[in-house]
CSV table of C-alpha atoms in Angstrom, one decimal:
chain,number,residue,atom,x,y,z
Q,796,MET,CA,175.6,238.6,13.9
Q,797,GLU,CA,176.9,241.8,15.4
Q,798,ILE,CA,179.1,242.1,18.5
Q,799,GLY,CA,177.4,245.3,19.7
Q,800,ILE,CA,180.5,247.5,19.6
Q,801,PRO,CA,179.8,249.8,16.6
Q,802,LYS,CA,183.3,250.5,15.6
Q,803,LEU,CA,184.3,246.9,15.8
Q,804,ASP,CA,181.2,245.8,13.9
Q,805,GLU,CA,182.1,248.3,11.2
Q,806,LEU,CA,185.6,246.9,11.0
Q,807,LEU,CA,184.7,243.3,11.1
Q,808,GLY,CA,181.5,243.3,9.1
Q,809,GLU,CA,178.5,241.0,9.7
Q,810,ILE,CA,179.6,237.7,11.2
Q,811,GLU,CA,177.9,234.8,9.4
Q,812,GLU,CA,176.5,231.8,11.3
Q,813,GLY,CA,178.8,228.8,11.3
Q,814,ASN,CA,182.0,230.8,11.9
Q,815,ILE,CA,184.5,231.3,14.6
Q,816,LEU,CA,185.8,234.7,15.9
Q,817,LEU,CA,189.1,234.3,17.6
Q,818,LEU,CA,190.3,237.0,20.0
Q,819,GLU,CA,194.1,236.8,20.4
Q,820,THR,CA,195.2,238.7,23.5
Q,821,ILE,CA,197.3,238.9,26.5
Q,822,GLY,CA,195.7,237.3,29.6
Q,823,THR,CA,192.1,238.3,29.6
Q,824,LEU,CA,192.6,241.7,28.1
Q,825,GLY,CA,189.6,242.5,25.9
Q,826,GLU,CA,187.4,239.7,27.1
Q,827,GLU,CA,184.8,242.5,27.4
Q,828,ILE,CA,184.4,242.1,23.6
Q,829,VAL,CA,183.0,238.6,24.1
Q,830,LEU,CA,180.8,239.8,27.0
Q,831,GLU,CA,179.4,242.5,24.7
Q,832,MET,CA,178.7,239.9,22.1
Q,833,LEU,CA,176.8,237.8,24.6
Q,834,LYS,CA,174.8,240.8,25.9
Q,835,LYS,CA,173.9,241.8,22.3
Q,836,ASN,CA,172.7,238.3,21.5
Q,837,LYS,CA,171.5,237.3,25.0
Q,838,GLU,CA,168.3,235.6,23.7
Q,839,ASN,CA,170.3,232.7,22.3
Q,840,ALA,CA,173.7,233.2,24.1
Q,841,VAL,CA,175.6,230.3,25.7
Q,842,ALA,CA,179.0,230.6,27.4
Q,843,PHE,CA,181.6,227.9,28.3
Q,844,VAL,CA,183.2,229.4,31.4
Q,845,THR,CA,185.3,228.7,34.5
Q,846,LYS,CA,183.8,228.8,38.0
Q,847,LYS,CA,185.4,232.2,38.5
Q,848,MET,CA,183.8,233.6,35.4
Q,849,ARG,CA,180.5,232.1,36.3
Q,850,ASP,CA,180.6,234.2,39.5
Q,851,GLU,CA,181.5,237.3,37.4
Q,852,PHE,CA,178.6,236.6,35.1
Q,853,LYS,CA,176.2,236.7,38.0
Q,854,LYS,CA,177.2,240.2,38.8
Q,855,ILE,CA,176.2,241.4,35.3
Q,856,PRO,CA,172.4,241.8,35.0
Q,857,GLU,CA,172.4,241.6,31.2
Q,858,LEU,CA,174.1,238.2,31.3
Q,859,ALA,CA,171.7,236.7,34.0
Q,860,ASN,CA,169.9,234.6,31.4
Q,861,VAL,CA,172.9,233.4,29.5
Q,862,LYS,CA,173.1,229.6,29.6
Q,863,LEU,CA,176.4,228.7,31.2
Q,864,ILE,CA,178.4,225.5,30.9
Q,865,VAL,CA,180.9,225.5,33.7
Q,866,LEU,CA,184.3,223.8,33.7
Q,867,GLY,CA,184.7,221.6,36.8
Q,868,GLU,CA,180.9,221.2,37.2
Q,869,ASP,CA,179.2,220.5,33.9
Q,870,VAL,CA,182.4,219.5,32.0
Q,871,PHE,CA,185.9,218.6,33.0
Q,872,PRO,CA,189.2,219.6,31.4
Q,873,GLU,CA,190.4,216.0,31.1
Q,874,GLU,CA,187.3,215.1,29.1
Q,875,LEU,CA,187.5,217.2,26.1
Q,876,TYR,CA,184.9,215.0,24.4
Q,877,ALA,CA,182.3,216.1,26.9
Q,878,ILE,CA,182.8,219.7,25.9
Q,879,SER,CA,182.4,219.0,22.2
Q,880,PHE,CA,179.4,216.9,23.0
Q,881,LYS,CA,177.8,219.8,24.9
Q,882,LEU,CA,178.4,222.1,21.9
Q,883,ARG,CA,177.1,219.6,19.4
Q,884,ASN,CA,173.9,219.4,21.4
Q,885,LEU,CA,173.2,223.1,21.5
Q,886,PHE,CA,170.3,224.6,19.6
Q,887,GLU,CA,171.1,225.7,16.0
Q,888,GLY,CA,172.1,229.3,15.7
Q,889,ALA,CA,173.4,229.7,19.2
Q,890,HIS,CA,175.9,232.5,20.0
Q,891,VAL,CA,178.7,230.9,22.0
Q,892,GLY,CA,181.3,232.6,24.1
Q,893,PHE,CA,184.2,230.2,24.7
Q,894,PHE,CA,186.4,231.1,27.6
Q,895,LEU,CA,188.0,227.7,28.2
Q,896,LEU,CA,191.0,227.7,25.9
Q,897,HIS,CA,193.3,229.1,28.7
Q,898,PRO,CA,192.6,226.3,31.3
Q,899,LEU,CA,192.6,223.7,28.5
Q,900,LEU,CA,196.0,224.8,27.4
Q,901,VAL,CA,197.3,224.4,30.9
Q,902,PHE,CA,195.9,220.8,31.1
Q,903,HIS,CA,196.8,219.6,27.7
Q,904,PRO,CA,199.6,220.0,25.1
Q,905,PRO,CA,198.8,222.8,22.6
Q,906,THR,CA,198.5,220.3,19.7
Q,907,THR,CA,195.9,218.3,21.6
Q,908,VAL,CA,193.9,221.5,22.3
Q,909,TYR,CA,194.3,222.4,18.6
Q,910,LYS,CA,192.9,219.0,17.5
Q,911,PHE,CA,190.0,219.6,19.9
Q,912,PHE,CA,189.5,223.1,18.6
Q,913,SER,CA,189.4,221.7,15.0
Q,914,GLU,CA,186.5,219.5,16.1
Q,915,ILE,CA,184.8,222.5,17.6
Q,916,ALA,CA,185.2,224.3,14.3
Q,917,SER,CA,183.5,221.4,12.5
Q,918,ILE,CA,180.6,221.5,15.0
Q,919,VAL,CA,180.3,225.3,14.7
Q,920,GLN,CA,179.9,224.9,10.9
Q,921,GLU,CA,177.5,222.0,11.1
Q,922,LYS,CA,175.3,223.5,13.8
Q,923,LYS,CA,175.3,227.0,12.3
Q,924,VAL,CA,176.7,228.4,15.6
Q,925,VAL,CA,178.7,231.6,16.0
Q,926,LEU,CA,181.5,231.0,18.4
Q,927,THR,CA,183.8,233.6,19.9
Q,928,ALA,CA,186.8,232.3,21.6
Q,929,ILE,CA,189.6,234.0,23.5
Q,930,ILE,CA,193.2,232.8,23.5
Q,931,ASP,CA,196.2,234.1,25.5
Q,932,LYS,CA,199.0,234.4,22.9
Q,933,ARG,CA,201.6,233.7,25.6
Q,934,LEU,CA,200.4,230.1,26.1
Q,935,VAL,CA,201.1,229.0,22.5
Q,936,ASP,CA,204.0,229.4,20.1
Q,937,GLU,CA,203.6,231.3,16.8
Q,938,ARG,CA,203.1,228.1,14.8
Q,939,THR,CA,200.3,226.9,17.0
Q,940,LEU,CA,198.7,230.3,17.0
Q,941,ALA,CA,198.7,230.3,13.2
Q,942,MET,CA,197.0,226.9,13.3
Q,943,PHE,CA,194.3,228.3,15.6
Q,944,GLU,CA,193.9,231.3,13.3
Q,945,ASN,CA,193.3,229.0,10.3
Q,946,LEU,CA,190.3,227.6,12.0
Q,947,ALA,CA,188.7,231.0,12.6
Q,948,THR,CA,187.1,233.2,9.9
Q,949,TYR,CA,187.6,236.3,12.0
Q,950,VAL,CA,190.6,237.1,14.1
Q,951,ILE,CA,191.0,240.1,16.4
Q,952,ASP,CA,194.5,240.8,17.6
Q,953,ILE,CA,195.1,242.8,20.8
Q,954,VAL,CA,198.6,244.0,21.7
Q,955,GLU,CA,200.1,245.9,24.6
Q,956,LEU,CA,203.2,248.0,24.2
Q,957,ILE,CA,205.0,249.1,27.4
Q,958,GLN,CA,207.4,252.0,27.1
Q,959,GLY,CA,208.7,253.0,30.5
Q,960,PHE,CA,205.6,253.6,32.6
Q,961,LYS,CA,203.4,254.2,29.5
Q,962,ILE,CA,201.2,251.4,28.3
Q,963,THR,CA,199.7,251.6,24.8
Q,964,ARG,CA,197.1,249.1,23.8
Q,965,GLY,CA,196.1,248.4,20.2
Q,966,LEU,CA,193.5,246.3,18.4
Q,967,ARG,CA,193.5,245.2,14.8
Q,968,ILE,CA,191.4,243.0,12.6
Q,969,LYS,CA,193.9,240.3,11.6
Q,970,LYS,CA,191.6,238.2,9.6
Q,971,SER,CA,188.1,238.9,8.2
Q,972,PRO,CA,186.4,238.4,4.8
Q,973,LYS,CA,186.1,242.2,4.8
Q,974,GLY,CA,189.8,242.5,5.0
Q,975,ASN,CA,192.5,243.3,7.6
Q,976,THR,CA,193.1,246.6,9.3
Q,977,GLY,CA,196.0,248.4,11.0
Q,978,PHE,CA,196.1,248.9,14.8
Q,979,TYR,CA,193.5,251.1,16.4
Q,980,LYS,CA,194.0,252.5,19.9
Q,981,PHE,CA,192.1,250.3,22.3
Q,982,GLU,CA,191.0,251.2,25.9
Q,983,ILE,CA,188.7,249.9,28.5
Q,984,ARG,CA,186.9,252.7,30.4
Q,985,ASP,CA,184.5,251.8,33.2
Q,986,GLY,CA,184.3,248.3,31.8
Q,987,LYS,CA,183.4,249.6,28.3
Q,988,ILE,CA,185.5,249.0,25.2
Q,989,VAL,CA,186.6,252.2,23.5
Q,990,ILE,CA,188.2,251.9,20.1
Q,991,GLY,CA,190.0,255.1,19.1
Q,992,GLU,CA,192.0,256.3,16.1
Q,993,LEU,CA,194.4,254.4,13.9
Q,994,ILE,CA,197.8,254.2,15.5
Q,995,GLY,CA,200.8,255.3,13.4
U,474,MET,CA,167.8,202.6,-5.7
U,475,TYR,CA,169.8,203.4,-2.6
U,476,PHE,CA,169.9,201.0,0.4
U,477,LYS,CA,171.5,201.8,3.7
U,478,GLU,CA,174.0,199.1,4.7
U,479,SER,CA,171.9,198.3,7.8
U,480,ASP,CA,168.9,197.5,5.5
U,481,ILE,CA,170.8,194.9,3.5
U,482,MET,CA,171.8,192.7,6.5
U,483,THR,CA,169.6,192.2,9.5
U,484,ARG,CA,171.1,193.7,12.7
U,485,ILE,CA,170.4,193.3,16.3
U,486,SER,CA,170.9,196.0,18.9
U,487,THR,CA,173.6,195.7,21.5
U,488,GLY,CA,171.4,197.7,23.9
U,489,ILE,CA,173.8,200.6,23.7
U,490,GLU,CA,172.7,203.2,21.2
U,491,GLY,CA,176.2,204.6,20.7
U,492,LEU,CA,177.7,201.2,20.0
U,493,ASP,CA,174.9,200.4,17.5
U,494,LYS,CA,175.8,203.6,15.7
U,495,MET,CA,179.5,202.6,15.6
U,496,LEU,CA,178.4,199.2,14.2
U,497,LYS,CA,176.2,200.8,11.5
U,498,GLY,CA,173.0,199.5,13.0
U,499,GLY,CA,174.1,196.8,15.5
U,500,LEU,CA,175.6,193.3,15.5
U,501,ILE,CA,174.9,190.7,12.7
U,502,PRO,CA,172.9,188.0,14.5
U,503,GLY,CA,173.9,184.4,14.6
U,504,ARG,CA,177.6,185.2,14.9
U,505,SER,CA,180.2,185.4,17.7
U,506,TYR,CA,181.9,188.5,19.0
U,507,LEU,CA,184.8,189.1,21.4
U,508,ILE,CA,184.8,192.0,24.0
U,509,LYS,CA,188.3,192.7,25.2
U,510,GLY,CA,189.4,195.0,28.0
U,511,GLY,CA,191.2,195.3,31.3
U,512,PRO,CA,189.5,195.0,34.7
U,513,GLY,CA,186.9,197.6,35.4
U,514,THR,CA,186.5,198.6,31.8
U,515,GLY,CA,182.8,197.5,31.7
U,516,LYS,CA,183.0,194.3,29.7
U,517,THR,CA,180.4,192.6,31.9
U,518,THR,CA,178.1,195.7,31.8
U,519,LEU,CA,178.3,195.8,28.0
U,520,ALA,CA,177.4,192.1,27.9
U,521,ILE,CA,174.5,192.6,30.2
U,522,HIS,CA,173.2,195.5,28.1
U,523,PHE,CA,173.3,193.1,25.1
U,524,LEU,CA,171.3,190.4,27.0
U,525,MET,CA,168.8,192.9,28.4
U,526,GLU,CA,168.1,194.2,24.9
U,527,GLY,CA,167.2,190.6,23.9
U,528,ILE,CA,164.9,190.3,26.9
U,529,LYS,CA,163.2,193.6,25.9
U,530,ASN,CA,162.3,191.9,22.6
U,531,GLY,CA,160.9,188.9,24.5
U,532,GLU,CA,164.0,186.7,23.8
U,533,LYS,CA,165.4,184.1,26.2
U,534,VAL,CA,169.1,184.9,27.0
U,535,LEU,CA,171.8,182.9,28.6
U,536,TYR,CA,174.7,184.3,30.8
U,537,ILE,CA,177.5,182.1,31.9
U,538,THR,CA,179.9,183.6,34.5
U,539,LEU,CA,183.2,182.0,35.0
U,540,GLU,CA,184.8,184.5,37.4
U,541,GLU,CA,182.3,186.7,39.3
U,542,PRO,CA,179.8,184.9,41.4
U,543,LEU,CA,176.3,185.2,39.9
U,544,ASP,CA,174.7,186.6,43.0
U,545,ILE,CA,177.2,189.4,43.3
U,546,LEU,CA,176.8,190.2,39.6
U,547,LYS,CA,173.1,190.3,40.0
U,548,GLN,CA,173.4,192.8,42.8
U,549,ASP,CA,175.6,195.0,40.8
U,550,MET,CA,173.5,194.9,37.7
U,551,LYS,CA,170.3,195.7,39.6
U,552,LYS,CA,171.9,198.9,40.9
U,553,LEU,CA,172.3,199.9,37.2
U,554,GLY,CA,168.6,199.3,36.7
U,555,PHE,CA,168.9,196.0,34.7
U,556,ASP,CA,165.9,193.7,35.1
U,557,ILE,CA,168.2,190.8,35.9
U,558,ASP,CA,165.5,188.8,37.7
U,559,ASN,CA,163.4,188.6,34.6
U,560,PRO,CA,162.5,184.9,33.9
U,561,LEU,CA,163.8,185.3,30.3
U,562,PHE,CA,167.3,185.8,31.9
U,563,MET,CA,169.1,182.5,32.6
U,564,GLY,CA,172.2,182.9,34.6
U,565,ILE,CA,174.7,180.0,35.1
U,566,ASP,CA,177.3,180.3,37.8
U,567,ALA,CA,180.3,178.3,36.7
U,568,THR,CA,182.7,179.9,39.2
U,569,PRO,CA,184.6,177.8,41.8
U,570,VAL,CA,182.5,179.3,44.6
U,571,GLY,CA,179.2,179.8,42.9
U,572,GLU,CA,175.9,178.0,43.3
U,573,ARG,CA,175.5,175.3,40.6
U,574,THR,CA,172.5,175.0,38.3
U,575,HIS,CA,171.6,171.5,37.2
U,576,ILE,CA,173.2,171.4,33.8
U,577,PHE,CA,176.5,172.5,35.3
U,578,GLU,CA,176.1,170.5,38.5
U,579,GLY,CA,179.3,168.7,39.4
U,580,THR,CA,181.1,170.4,36.6
U,581,HIS,CA,183.6,172.8,38.0
U,582,TYR,CA,185.4,175.8,36.7
U,583,GLU,CA,188.7,173.9,37.2
U,584,GLU,CA,187.4,171.2,34.9
U,585,PHE,CA,186.4,173.8,32.3
U,586,ALA,CA,189.9,175.1,32.5
U,587,LYS,CA,191.3,171.6,31.9
U,588,SER,CA,188.9,171.0,29.1
U,589,PHE,CA,187.2,173.8,27.2
U,590,GLY,CA,185.3,171.0,25.6
U,591,GLU,CA,183.4,170.4,28.9
U,592,LEU,CA,182.2,174.0,28.9
U,593,VAL,CA,181.1,173.8,25.3
U,594,LYS,CA,179.3,170.5,25.9
U,595,ALA,CA,177.4,171.9,28.8
U,596,ILE,CA,176.4,175.0,26.8
U,597,LYS,CA,175.3,172.9,23.9
U,598,GLU,CA,173.2,170.7,26.1
U,599,ARG,CA,171.5,173.8,27.5
U,600,LEU,CA,170.9,175.1,23.9
U,601,ASP,CA,169.3,171.8,23.0
U,602,THR,CA,166.8,172.0,25.8
U,603,GLU,CA,165.9,175.7,25.5
U,604,LYS,CA,165.8,178.2,22.7
U,605,PHE,CA,168.2,181.0,23.5
U,606,THR,CA,169.0,183.8,21.0
U,607,ARG,CA,171.8,185.6,22.9
U,608,VAL,CA,174.6,183.9,24.9
U,609,VAL,CA,177.4,185.5,26.9
U,610,ILE,CA,180.5,183.7,28.3
U,611,ASP,CA,182.1,186.1,30.8
U,612,PRO,CA,185.1,185.9,30.8
U,613,ILE,CA,187.0,183.3,28.9
U,614,THR,CA,190.3,184.6,30.3
U,615,MET,CA,191.0,182.0,33.0
U,616,VAL,CA,189.9,179.1,30.7
U,617,LYS,CA,192.4,180.3,28.2
U,618,LEU,CA,195.3,180.9,30.7
U,619,THR,CA,195.0,177.3,32.1
U,620,ILE,CA,194.6,175.6,28.8
U,621,GLU,CA,196.9,172.6,28.3
U,622,ASN,CA,196.3,171.6,24.8
U,623,LYS,CA,196.1,174.6,22.5
U,624,LEU,CA,195.4,172.5,19.4
U,625,GLU,CA,192.5,170.8,21.1
U,626,TYR,CA,191.2,174.2,22.3
U,627,ARG,CA,191.4,175.6,18.8
U,628,ARG,CA,189.6,172.6,17.4
U,629,THR,CA,186.9,172.8,20.0
U,630,PHE,CA,186.5,176.6,19.7
U,631,ILE,CA,186.0,176.4,15.9
U,632,GLY,CA,183.5,173.6,16.3
U,633,PHE,CA,181.7,175.6,19.0
U,634,LEU,CA,181.3,178.6,16.8
U,635,LYS,CA,180.0,176.4,13.9
U,636,ASP,CA,177.5,174.8,16.2
U,637,LEU,CA,176.3,178.1,17.6
U,638,ALA,CA,175.6,179.3,14.1
U,639,LYS,CA,173.3,176.3,13.7
U,640,TYR,CA,171.4,177.4,16.8
U,641,ASN,CA,171.2,180.9,15.4
U,642,VAL,CA,172.7,182.2,18.6
U,643,THR,CA,174.6,185.5,18.9
U,644,LEU,CA,177.5,184.9,21.3
U,645,LEU,CA,179.5,187.5,23.2
U,646,ILE,CA,182.7,186.3,24.8
U,647,THR,CA,184.6,188.7,27.1
U,648,SER,CA,188.4,188.6,27.7
U,649,GLU,CA,190.9,190.5,29.8
U,650,LEU,CA,193.7,189.6,27.4
U,651,HIS,CA,194.9,192.5,25.3
U,652,GLU,CA,197.1,190.6,22.9
U,653,THR,CA,195.7,189.3,19.7
U,654,ASP,CA,195.1,185.6,20.0
U,655,LEU,CA,193.1,182.7,18.4
U,656,GLU,CA,189.7,184.1,19.3
U,657,ASP,CA,190.4,187.4,17.6
U,658,TYR,CA,190.8,185.5,14.3
U,659,LEU,CA,187.9,183.1,14.7
U,660,VAL,CA,185.1,185.4,15.9
U,661,SER,CA,183.2,187.8,13.5
U,662,GLY,CA,183.9,190.9,15.5
U,663,VAL,CA,186.2,192.3,18.2
U,664,ILE,CA,185.5,195.3,20.4
U,665,GLU,CA,188.1,196.7,22.7
U,666,LEU,CA,187.5,198.7,25.8
U,667,LYS,CA,190.5,200.9,26.7
U,668,THR,CA,191.4,203.3,29.5
U,669,TYR,CA,193.6,206.4,29.4
U,670,GLU,CA,194.9,208.4,32.3
U,671,ILE,CA,194.8,212.2,31.7
U,672,ALA,CA,196.0,214.4,34.5
U,673,GLY,CA,195.1,211.6,37.0
U,674,LYS,CA,191.6,211.0,35.7
U,675,VAL,CA,190.6,207.9,33.8
U,676,VAL,CA,189.1,208.5,30.4
U,677,ARG,CA,187.6,205.5,28.7
U,678,GLY,CA,187.5,204.7,25.0
U,679,ILE,CA,185.8,202.0,22.9
U,680,LYS,CA,187.2,200.7,19.6
U,681,ILE,CA,185.9,198.3,17.1
U,682,LEU,CA,188.9,196.3,15.8
U,683,LYS,CA,187.0,194.0,13.5
U,684,PHE,CA,183.5,193.5,12.2
U,685,ARG,CA,183.1,191.0,9.4
U,686,GLY,CA,180.4,191.6,6.9
U,687,SER,CA,180.0,195.3,7.6
U,688,SER,CA,181.8,198.6,7.6
U,689,PHE,CA,182.1,200.2,11.0
U,690,ASP,CA,183.3,203.3,12.8
U,691,GLU,CA,187.1,202.9,13.1
U,692,GLN,CA,187.6,205.8,15.5
U,693,ILE,CA,188.1,205.3,19.2
U,694,ARG,CA,185.0,206.8,20.9
U,695,PRO,CA,184.8,207.9,24.5
U,696,TYR,CA,182.4,206.2,26.9
U,697,ARG,CA,181.4,206.5,30.5
U,698,LEU,CA,180.3,204.0,33.0
U,699,THR,CA,177.2,205.7,34.5
U,700,ASP,CA,174.6,204.7,37.1
U,701,LYS,CA,172.6,203.4,34.1
U,702,GLY,CA,175.3,201.4,32.5
U,703,ILE,CA,177.5,202.3,29.5
U,704,GLU,CA,177.0,205.6,27.7
U,705,ILE,CA,179.0,205.9,24.4
U,706,TYR,CA,179.7,209.3,22.8
U,707,SER,CA,179.6,207.9,19.2
U,708,GLU,CA,180.2,211.3,17.5
U,709,GLU,CA,183.0,212.5,19.8
U,710,ASN,CA,186.7,212.0,19.8
U,711,ILE,CA,188.9,211.1,22.7
U,712,PHE,CA,191.8,213.6,22.4
U,713,VAL,CA,194.5,211.7,24.3
U,714,GLY,CA,197.5,213.7,23.3
U,715,ASP,CA,200.0,213.4,20.4
């Protein structure tokens, strides 16, 4: 599978079925990467989203046909098993965007969410699904983040450096069978991801 | 040659697909099982699933209620889509306020409480006159709580289970008592229905504590009480914190 962002695809390499791509970020910075992945693979794309995200999806024509599983409607944060059940019953080879780690980390202790995510990783492998999840680094400690990283085959790390009024954003491949990279300049212009030169 | 465990020993379905999976094919017939759980966990619904499955196979089944009046139970079960008026379903109301059927006529719940033997005798008389394959006693809680002679109860209970085996009846007994007691040791299997509160919402879990003669799924599995009865997520985990 390719994400659909040439520079990122070049850095990551082909993503094999049955694997997890974890996007570690601040807030929702860079969630466009997951959206691009869904657009690129829209024929068999599925997304686990909040109600707010569902409304955002509606505004994007390329995502109109993506199957959505909505938190608070189709599944509930207290019932983690219902989320794993939905994933288990998806068609083989689905490309899944998973946007629920943030609300789940608010509802449950990080270790519970980690146990749940371990189950998700098993299902991803068994069902030959590619799952891209986004996690806000501020919601978990380093140890927990490392545990999440262990479950993913690919990890993209997004950082934000503020110096005075200057904000610099960087992106690196933290984990991939193809190898790690240094930080690349990372911007979002008109809703599009732009990956620039190596920083430093 | 490879045999699946379910092939080696005959199994009967509980009427709940997820529970059959947890039991590696279903219950072993001709034995007795205990269903434990607090109020509202779905013990009666599980028991009715079990009886309805028998009816689906053309079997006669017997349901004895000791707490909830039979007519109320029937109303509730009809709402879940159970064919409770099927002539193969025999319901006996042994509650203090319920309508009596002839075998239990004049024998009251309070008397059962005083003597478990009275209840057993009445059931055996019923089994002598008609061939039932599945029997439910729902629940045994009050009988147990008011028992005066524990030794007598134990003796009668053991004898009852032996007799039932002769009739080749599969028995489900429900109980609201959580602590391990006599029945837990004497029956062939114990299934517990539990509830957890997560952020103000009740999440339900089912666990097999014991199942003689078979391996079983030892994990607590989530379940829901739906408008069609009990639905068990036999592959999922419950994730209830640390």
